[in-house]
Tab-separated table of C-alpha atoms in Angstrom:
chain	number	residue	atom	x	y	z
A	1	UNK	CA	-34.457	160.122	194.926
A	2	UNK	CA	-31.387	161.647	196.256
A	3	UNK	CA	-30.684	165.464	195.359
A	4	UNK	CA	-27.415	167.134	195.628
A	5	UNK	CA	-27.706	170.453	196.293
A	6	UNK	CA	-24.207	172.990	196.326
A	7	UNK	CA	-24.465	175.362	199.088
A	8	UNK	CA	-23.585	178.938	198.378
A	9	UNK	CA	-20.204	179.310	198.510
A	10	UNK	CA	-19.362	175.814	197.164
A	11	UNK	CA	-16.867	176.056	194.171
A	12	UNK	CA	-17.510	174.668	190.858
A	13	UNK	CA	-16.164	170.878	189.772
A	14	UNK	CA	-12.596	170.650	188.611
A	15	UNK	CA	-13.170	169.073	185.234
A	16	UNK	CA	-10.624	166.653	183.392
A	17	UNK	CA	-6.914	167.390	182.368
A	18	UNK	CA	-7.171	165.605	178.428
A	19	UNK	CA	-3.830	165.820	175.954
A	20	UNK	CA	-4.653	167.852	172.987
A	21	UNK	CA	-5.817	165.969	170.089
A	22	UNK	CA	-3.919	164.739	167.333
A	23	UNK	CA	-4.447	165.472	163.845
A	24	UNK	CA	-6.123	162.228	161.994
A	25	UNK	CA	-3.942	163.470	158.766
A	26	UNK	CA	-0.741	163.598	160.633
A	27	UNK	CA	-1.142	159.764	162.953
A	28	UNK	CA	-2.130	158.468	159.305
A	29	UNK	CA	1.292	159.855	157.455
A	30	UNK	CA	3.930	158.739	160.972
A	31	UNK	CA	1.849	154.868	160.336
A	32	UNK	CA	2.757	155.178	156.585
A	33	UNK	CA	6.324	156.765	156.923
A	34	UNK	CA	7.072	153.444	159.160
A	35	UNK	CA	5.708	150.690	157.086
A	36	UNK	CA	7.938	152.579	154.295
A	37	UNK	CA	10.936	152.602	156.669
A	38	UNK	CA	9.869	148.302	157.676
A	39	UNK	CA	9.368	147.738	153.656
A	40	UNK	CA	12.914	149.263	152.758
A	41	UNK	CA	14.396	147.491	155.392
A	42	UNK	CA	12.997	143.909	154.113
A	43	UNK	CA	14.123	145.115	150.455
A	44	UNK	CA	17.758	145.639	152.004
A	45	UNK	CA	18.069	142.608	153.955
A	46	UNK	CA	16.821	140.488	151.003
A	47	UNK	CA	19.074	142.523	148.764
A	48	UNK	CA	22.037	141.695	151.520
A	49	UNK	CA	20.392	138.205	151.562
A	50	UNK	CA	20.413	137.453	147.728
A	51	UNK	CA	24.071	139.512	147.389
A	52	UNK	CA	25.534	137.250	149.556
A	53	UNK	CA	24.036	133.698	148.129
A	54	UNK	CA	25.300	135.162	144.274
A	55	UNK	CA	28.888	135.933	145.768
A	56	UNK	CA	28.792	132.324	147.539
A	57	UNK	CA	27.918	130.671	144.310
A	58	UNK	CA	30.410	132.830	142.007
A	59	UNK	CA	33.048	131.592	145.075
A	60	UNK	CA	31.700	127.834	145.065
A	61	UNK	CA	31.958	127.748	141.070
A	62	UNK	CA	35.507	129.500	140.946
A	63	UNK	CA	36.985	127.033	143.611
A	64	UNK	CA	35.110	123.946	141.677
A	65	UNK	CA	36.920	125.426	138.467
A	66	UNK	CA	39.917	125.852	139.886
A	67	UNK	CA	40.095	122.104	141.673
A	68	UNK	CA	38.587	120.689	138.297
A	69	UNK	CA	41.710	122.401	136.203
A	70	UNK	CA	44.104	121.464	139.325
A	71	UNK	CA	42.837	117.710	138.928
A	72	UNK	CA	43.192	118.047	134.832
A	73	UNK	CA	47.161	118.781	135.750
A	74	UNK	CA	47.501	116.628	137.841
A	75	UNK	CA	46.107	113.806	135.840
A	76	UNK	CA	47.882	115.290	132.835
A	77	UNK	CA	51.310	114.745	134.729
A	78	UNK	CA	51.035	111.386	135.551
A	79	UNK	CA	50.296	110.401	132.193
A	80	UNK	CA	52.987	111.949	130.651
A	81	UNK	CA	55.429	111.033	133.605
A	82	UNK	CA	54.147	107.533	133.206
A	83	UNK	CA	54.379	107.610	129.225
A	84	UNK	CA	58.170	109.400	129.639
A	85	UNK	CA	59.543	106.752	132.767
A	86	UNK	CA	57.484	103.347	130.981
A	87	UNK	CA	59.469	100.606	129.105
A	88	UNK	CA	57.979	101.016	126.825
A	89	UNK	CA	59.078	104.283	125.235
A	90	UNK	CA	62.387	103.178	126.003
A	91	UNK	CA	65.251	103.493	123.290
A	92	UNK	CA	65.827	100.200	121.677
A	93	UNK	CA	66.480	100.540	117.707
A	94	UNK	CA	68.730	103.637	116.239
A	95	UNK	CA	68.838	103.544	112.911
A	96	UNK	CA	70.949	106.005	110.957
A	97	UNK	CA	70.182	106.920	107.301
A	98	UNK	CA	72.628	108.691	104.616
A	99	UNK	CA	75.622	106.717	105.406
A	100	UNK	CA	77.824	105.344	102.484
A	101	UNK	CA	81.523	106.043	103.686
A	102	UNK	CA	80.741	105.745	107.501
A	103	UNK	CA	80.096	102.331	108.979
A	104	UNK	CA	76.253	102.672	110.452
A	105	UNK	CA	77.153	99.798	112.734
A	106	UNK	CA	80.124	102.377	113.944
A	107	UNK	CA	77.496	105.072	114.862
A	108	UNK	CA	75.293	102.227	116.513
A	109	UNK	CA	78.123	101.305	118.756
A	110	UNK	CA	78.847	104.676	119.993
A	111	UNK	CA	75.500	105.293	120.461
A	112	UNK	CA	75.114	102.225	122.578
A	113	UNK	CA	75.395	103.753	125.818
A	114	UNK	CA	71.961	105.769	124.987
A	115	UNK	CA	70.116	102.034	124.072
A	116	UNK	CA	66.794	101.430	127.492
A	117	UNK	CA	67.133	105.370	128.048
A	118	UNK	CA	63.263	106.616	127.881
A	119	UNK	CA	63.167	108.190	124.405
A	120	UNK	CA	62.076	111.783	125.484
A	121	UNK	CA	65.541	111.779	127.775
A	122	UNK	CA	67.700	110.720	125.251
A	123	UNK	CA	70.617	113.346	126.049
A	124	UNK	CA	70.648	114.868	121.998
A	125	UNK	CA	73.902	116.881	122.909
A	126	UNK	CA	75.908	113.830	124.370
A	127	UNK	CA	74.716	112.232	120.650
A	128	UNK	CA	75.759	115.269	119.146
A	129	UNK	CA	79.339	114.572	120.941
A	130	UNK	CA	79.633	111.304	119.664
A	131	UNK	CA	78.831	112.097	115.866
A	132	UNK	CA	81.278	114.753	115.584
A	133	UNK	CA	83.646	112.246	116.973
A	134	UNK	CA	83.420	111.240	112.860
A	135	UNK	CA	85.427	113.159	110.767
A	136	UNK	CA	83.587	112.181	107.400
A	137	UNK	CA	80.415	113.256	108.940
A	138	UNK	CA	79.599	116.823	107.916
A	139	UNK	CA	76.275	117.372	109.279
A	140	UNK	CA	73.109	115.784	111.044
A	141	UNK	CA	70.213	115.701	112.290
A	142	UNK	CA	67.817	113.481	114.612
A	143	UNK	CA	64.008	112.459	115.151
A	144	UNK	CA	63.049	110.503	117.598
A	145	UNK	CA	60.223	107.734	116.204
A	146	UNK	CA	57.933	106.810	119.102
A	147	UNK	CA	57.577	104.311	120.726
A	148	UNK	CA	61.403	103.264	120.369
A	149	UNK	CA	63.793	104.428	117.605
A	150	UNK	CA	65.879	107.390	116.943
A	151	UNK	CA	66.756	108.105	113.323
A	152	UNK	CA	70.463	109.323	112.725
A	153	UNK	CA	70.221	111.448	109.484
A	154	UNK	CA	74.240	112.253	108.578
A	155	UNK	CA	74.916	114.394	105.347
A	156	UNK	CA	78.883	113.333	104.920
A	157	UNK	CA	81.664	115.315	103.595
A	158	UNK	CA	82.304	115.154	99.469
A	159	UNK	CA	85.651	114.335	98.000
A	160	UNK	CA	86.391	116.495	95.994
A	161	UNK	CA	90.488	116.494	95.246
A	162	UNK	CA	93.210	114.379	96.267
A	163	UNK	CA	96.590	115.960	97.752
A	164	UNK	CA	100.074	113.812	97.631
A	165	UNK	CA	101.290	113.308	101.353
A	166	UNK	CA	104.851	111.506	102.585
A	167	UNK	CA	102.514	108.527	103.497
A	168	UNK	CA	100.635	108.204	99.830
A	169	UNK	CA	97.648	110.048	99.327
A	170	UNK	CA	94.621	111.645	101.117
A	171	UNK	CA	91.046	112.013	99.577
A	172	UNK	CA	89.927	115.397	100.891
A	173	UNK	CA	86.663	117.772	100.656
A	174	UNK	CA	86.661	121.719	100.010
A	175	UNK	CA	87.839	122.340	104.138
A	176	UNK	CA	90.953	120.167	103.678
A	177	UNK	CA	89.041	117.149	105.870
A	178	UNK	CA	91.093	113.831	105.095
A	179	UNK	CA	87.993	111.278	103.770
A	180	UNK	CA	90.084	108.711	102.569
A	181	UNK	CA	93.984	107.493	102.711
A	182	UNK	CA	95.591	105.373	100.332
A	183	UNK	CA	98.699	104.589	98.880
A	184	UNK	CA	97.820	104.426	95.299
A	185	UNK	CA	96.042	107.387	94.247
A	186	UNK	CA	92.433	107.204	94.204
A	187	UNK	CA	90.834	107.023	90.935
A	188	UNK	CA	88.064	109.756	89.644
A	189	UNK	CA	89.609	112.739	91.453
A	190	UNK	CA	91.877	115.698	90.252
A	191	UNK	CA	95.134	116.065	92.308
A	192	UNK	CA	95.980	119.906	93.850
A	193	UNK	CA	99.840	120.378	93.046
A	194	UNK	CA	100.545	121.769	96.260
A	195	UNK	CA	103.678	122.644	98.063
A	196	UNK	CA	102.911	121.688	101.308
A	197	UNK	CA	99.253	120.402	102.643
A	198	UNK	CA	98.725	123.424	104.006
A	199	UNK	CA	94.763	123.492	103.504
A	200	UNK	CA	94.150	126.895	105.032
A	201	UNK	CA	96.135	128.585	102.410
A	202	UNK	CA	94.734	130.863	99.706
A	203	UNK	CA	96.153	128.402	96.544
A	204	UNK	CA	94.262	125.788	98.150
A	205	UNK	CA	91.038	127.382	98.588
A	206	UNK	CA	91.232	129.063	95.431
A	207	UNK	CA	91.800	125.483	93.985
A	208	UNK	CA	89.427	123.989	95.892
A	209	UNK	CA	86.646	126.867	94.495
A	210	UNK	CA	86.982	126.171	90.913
A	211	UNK	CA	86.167	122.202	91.238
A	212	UNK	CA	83.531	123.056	93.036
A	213	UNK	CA	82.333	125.210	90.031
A	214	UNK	CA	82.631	122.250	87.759
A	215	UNK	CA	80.133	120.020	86.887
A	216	UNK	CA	79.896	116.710	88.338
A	217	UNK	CA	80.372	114.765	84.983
A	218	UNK	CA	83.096	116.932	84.100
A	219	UNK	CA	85.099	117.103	87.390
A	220	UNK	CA	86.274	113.139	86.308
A	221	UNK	CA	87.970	114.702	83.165
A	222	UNK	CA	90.414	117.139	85.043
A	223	UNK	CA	94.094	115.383	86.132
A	224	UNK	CA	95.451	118.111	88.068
A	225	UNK	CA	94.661	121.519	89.232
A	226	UNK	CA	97.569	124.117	90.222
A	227	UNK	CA	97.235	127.529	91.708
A	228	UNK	CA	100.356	129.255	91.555
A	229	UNK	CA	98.212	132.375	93.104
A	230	UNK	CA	94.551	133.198	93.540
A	231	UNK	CA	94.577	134.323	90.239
A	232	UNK	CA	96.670	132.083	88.517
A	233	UNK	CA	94.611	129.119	88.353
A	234	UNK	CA	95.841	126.241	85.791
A	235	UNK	CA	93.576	123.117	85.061
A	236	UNK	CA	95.530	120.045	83.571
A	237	UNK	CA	92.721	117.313	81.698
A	238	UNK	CA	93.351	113.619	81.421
A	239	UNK	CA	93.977	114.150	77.557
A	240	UNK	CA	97.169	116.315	78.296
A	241	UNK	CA	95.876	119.533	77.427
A	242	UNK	CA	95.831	122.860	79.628
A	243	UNK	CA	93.352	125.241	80.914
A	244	UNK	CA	94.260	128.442	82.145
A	245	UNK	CA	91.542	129.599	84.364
A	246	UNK	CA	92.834	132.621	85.902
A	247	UNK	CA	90.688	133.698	88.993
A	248	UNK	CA	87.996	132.018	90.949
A	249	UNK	CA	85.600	134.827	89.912
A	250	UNK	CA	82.545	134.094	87.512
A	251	UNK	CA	84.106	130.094	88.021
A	252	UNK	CA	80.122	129.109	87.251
A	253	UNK	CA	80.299	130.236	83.833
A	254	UNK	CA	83.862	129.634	82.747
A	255	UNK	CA	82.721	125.777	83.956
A	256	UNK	CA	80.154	126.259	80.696
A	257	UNK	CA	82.141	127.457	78.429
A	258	UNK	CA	85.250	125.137	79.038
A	259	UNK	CA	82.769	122.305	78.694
A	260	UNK	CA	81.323	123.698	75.414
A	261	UNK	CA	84.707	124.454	74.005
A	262	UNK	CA	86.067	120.870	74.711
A	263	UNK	CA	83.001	120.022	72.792
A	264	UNK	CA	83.418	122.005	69.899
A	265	UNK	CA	87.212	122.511	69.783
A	266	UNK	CA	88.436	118.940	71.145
A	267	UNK	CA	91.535	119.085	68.706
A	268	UNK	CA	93.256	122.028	69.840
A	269	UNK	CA	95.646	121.334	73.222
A	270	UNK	CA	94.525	124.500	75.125
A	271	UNK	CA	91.943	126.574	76.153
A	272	UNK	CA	91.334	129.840	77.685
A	273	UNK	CA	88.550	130.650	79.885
A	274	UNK	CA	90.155	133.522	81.919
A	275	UNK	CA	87.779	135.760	80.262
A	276	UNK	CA	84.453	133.544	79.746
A	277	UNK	CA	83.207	136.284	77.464
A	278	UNK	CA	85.707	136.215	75.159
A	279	UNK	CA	87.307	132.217	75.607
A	280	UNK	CA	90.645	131.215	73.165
A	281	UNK	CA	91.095	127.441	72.169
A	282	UNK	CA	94.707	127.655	71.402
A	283	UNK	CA	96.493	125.204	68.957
């Protein structure tokens, strides 16, 4: 066996450079602290991860809704362009109701040009231009009766006087609109002594305001009506005798009482209704 001996004066061995030790406590916390750090980071990127899929579906729905709703329009259109543009809705029949004085084979003709137009494009105001081309017609109205009819509804103009002219005489409502022209005088109807045909004057429309105010049944019974001013009105009956009527106002209920006194008093040749409250049948 080999011995090493150190001679005197040898130094002693150089022992070991070692890095200080580390802490068990402190290596176990850093190892902790970075699986916390890895574990957060997985929780973000699947947060990220399942942020991104929600937004892609919420985009993916939106853009299926709005292509759905874009393909409903679309589909809508061509239906209705199809329904407005087919043959089949086109205008073939116009029938026109509430005519008696106007010819409904007139207002057929004139609305002739509107006949294979597609019903919905019927131009209304060029119809509109055609009916007020007839005087009698006061009013109207339209409704178009899929698949191909329009209905003409006319309200036309009442008689209501007649007024002597150079050329014989001419049937007229309250605005002075000429309904009918004859030369004998039409039957039925009270004649406005007037001395000119001026219909915009205050004798005629004070005139033309107390027949208005009469009954229907009674209206036949009155001659002649004369309005020598707006409150001067004198009523003339078939059976000779005179009614002075004085103004237009409360006409409604000197119409009642006149009736009731030709009634009661039909052998007297007068009657006063000027002041309905307190009415005279003269001798």
């Amino acid at each position: 066996m080999r011995r090493r001996t150190h001679a005197e004066g040898d130094g002693e061995p150089t022992p070991r450079a070692h890095r200080p030790a580390r802490p068990a406590s402190a290596t176990t916390g850093d190892a902790e602290a970075r699986r916390q750090l890895r574990r957060a980071r997985r929780e973000r990127q699947r947060y990220e991860r399942q942020e991104v899929r929600r937004f892609t579906q919420r985009a993916r729905r939106r853009r299926a809704g709005l292509l759905g709703a874009l393909g409903a329009f679309l589909v809508l259109a061509l239906v209705v362009g199809i329904a407005v543009y087919s043959p089949l809705l086109a205008l073939r029949t116009v029938e026109v109701e509430g005519a008696d004085r106007v010819s409904p084979g007139s207002i057929q003709a004139a609305l002739s040009d509107q006949v294979g137009t597609p019903l919905p494009l019927v131009d209304l105001d060029r119809v509109g231009d055609e009916l007020r081309a007839f005087p009698l017609i006061r009013s109207y109205s339209t409704e178009s009766r899929p698949p191909s009819t329009l209905v003409i509804r006319i309200v036309e103009r009442t008689p209501v006087a007649v007024i002597q002219s150079g050329a014989g005489f001419d049937l007229v409502d309250p605005a002075g609109v000429t309904i009918e022209r004859a030369t004998a005088r039409p039957d039925g109807y009270p004649l406005i002594d007037l001395p000119s045909a001026d219909f915009s004057s205050p004798r005629f429309q004070a005139a033309t305001a107390v027949l208005i105010a009469l009954p229907s049944d009674f209206l036949p019974q009155v001659d002649s009506i004369q309005a020598n001013t707006t409150d001067d009105v004198m009523l003339t009956l078939r059976s000779g005798k005179k009614v002075l009527w004085g103004s237009g106002e409360r006409s409604a209920d000197k119409a009642q009482v006149l009736q009731a006194l030709v009634k009661a008093r039909g052998d007297v040749g007068s009657y006063d209704v000027s002041a309905p409250d307190a009415p005279v049948a003269g001798p």
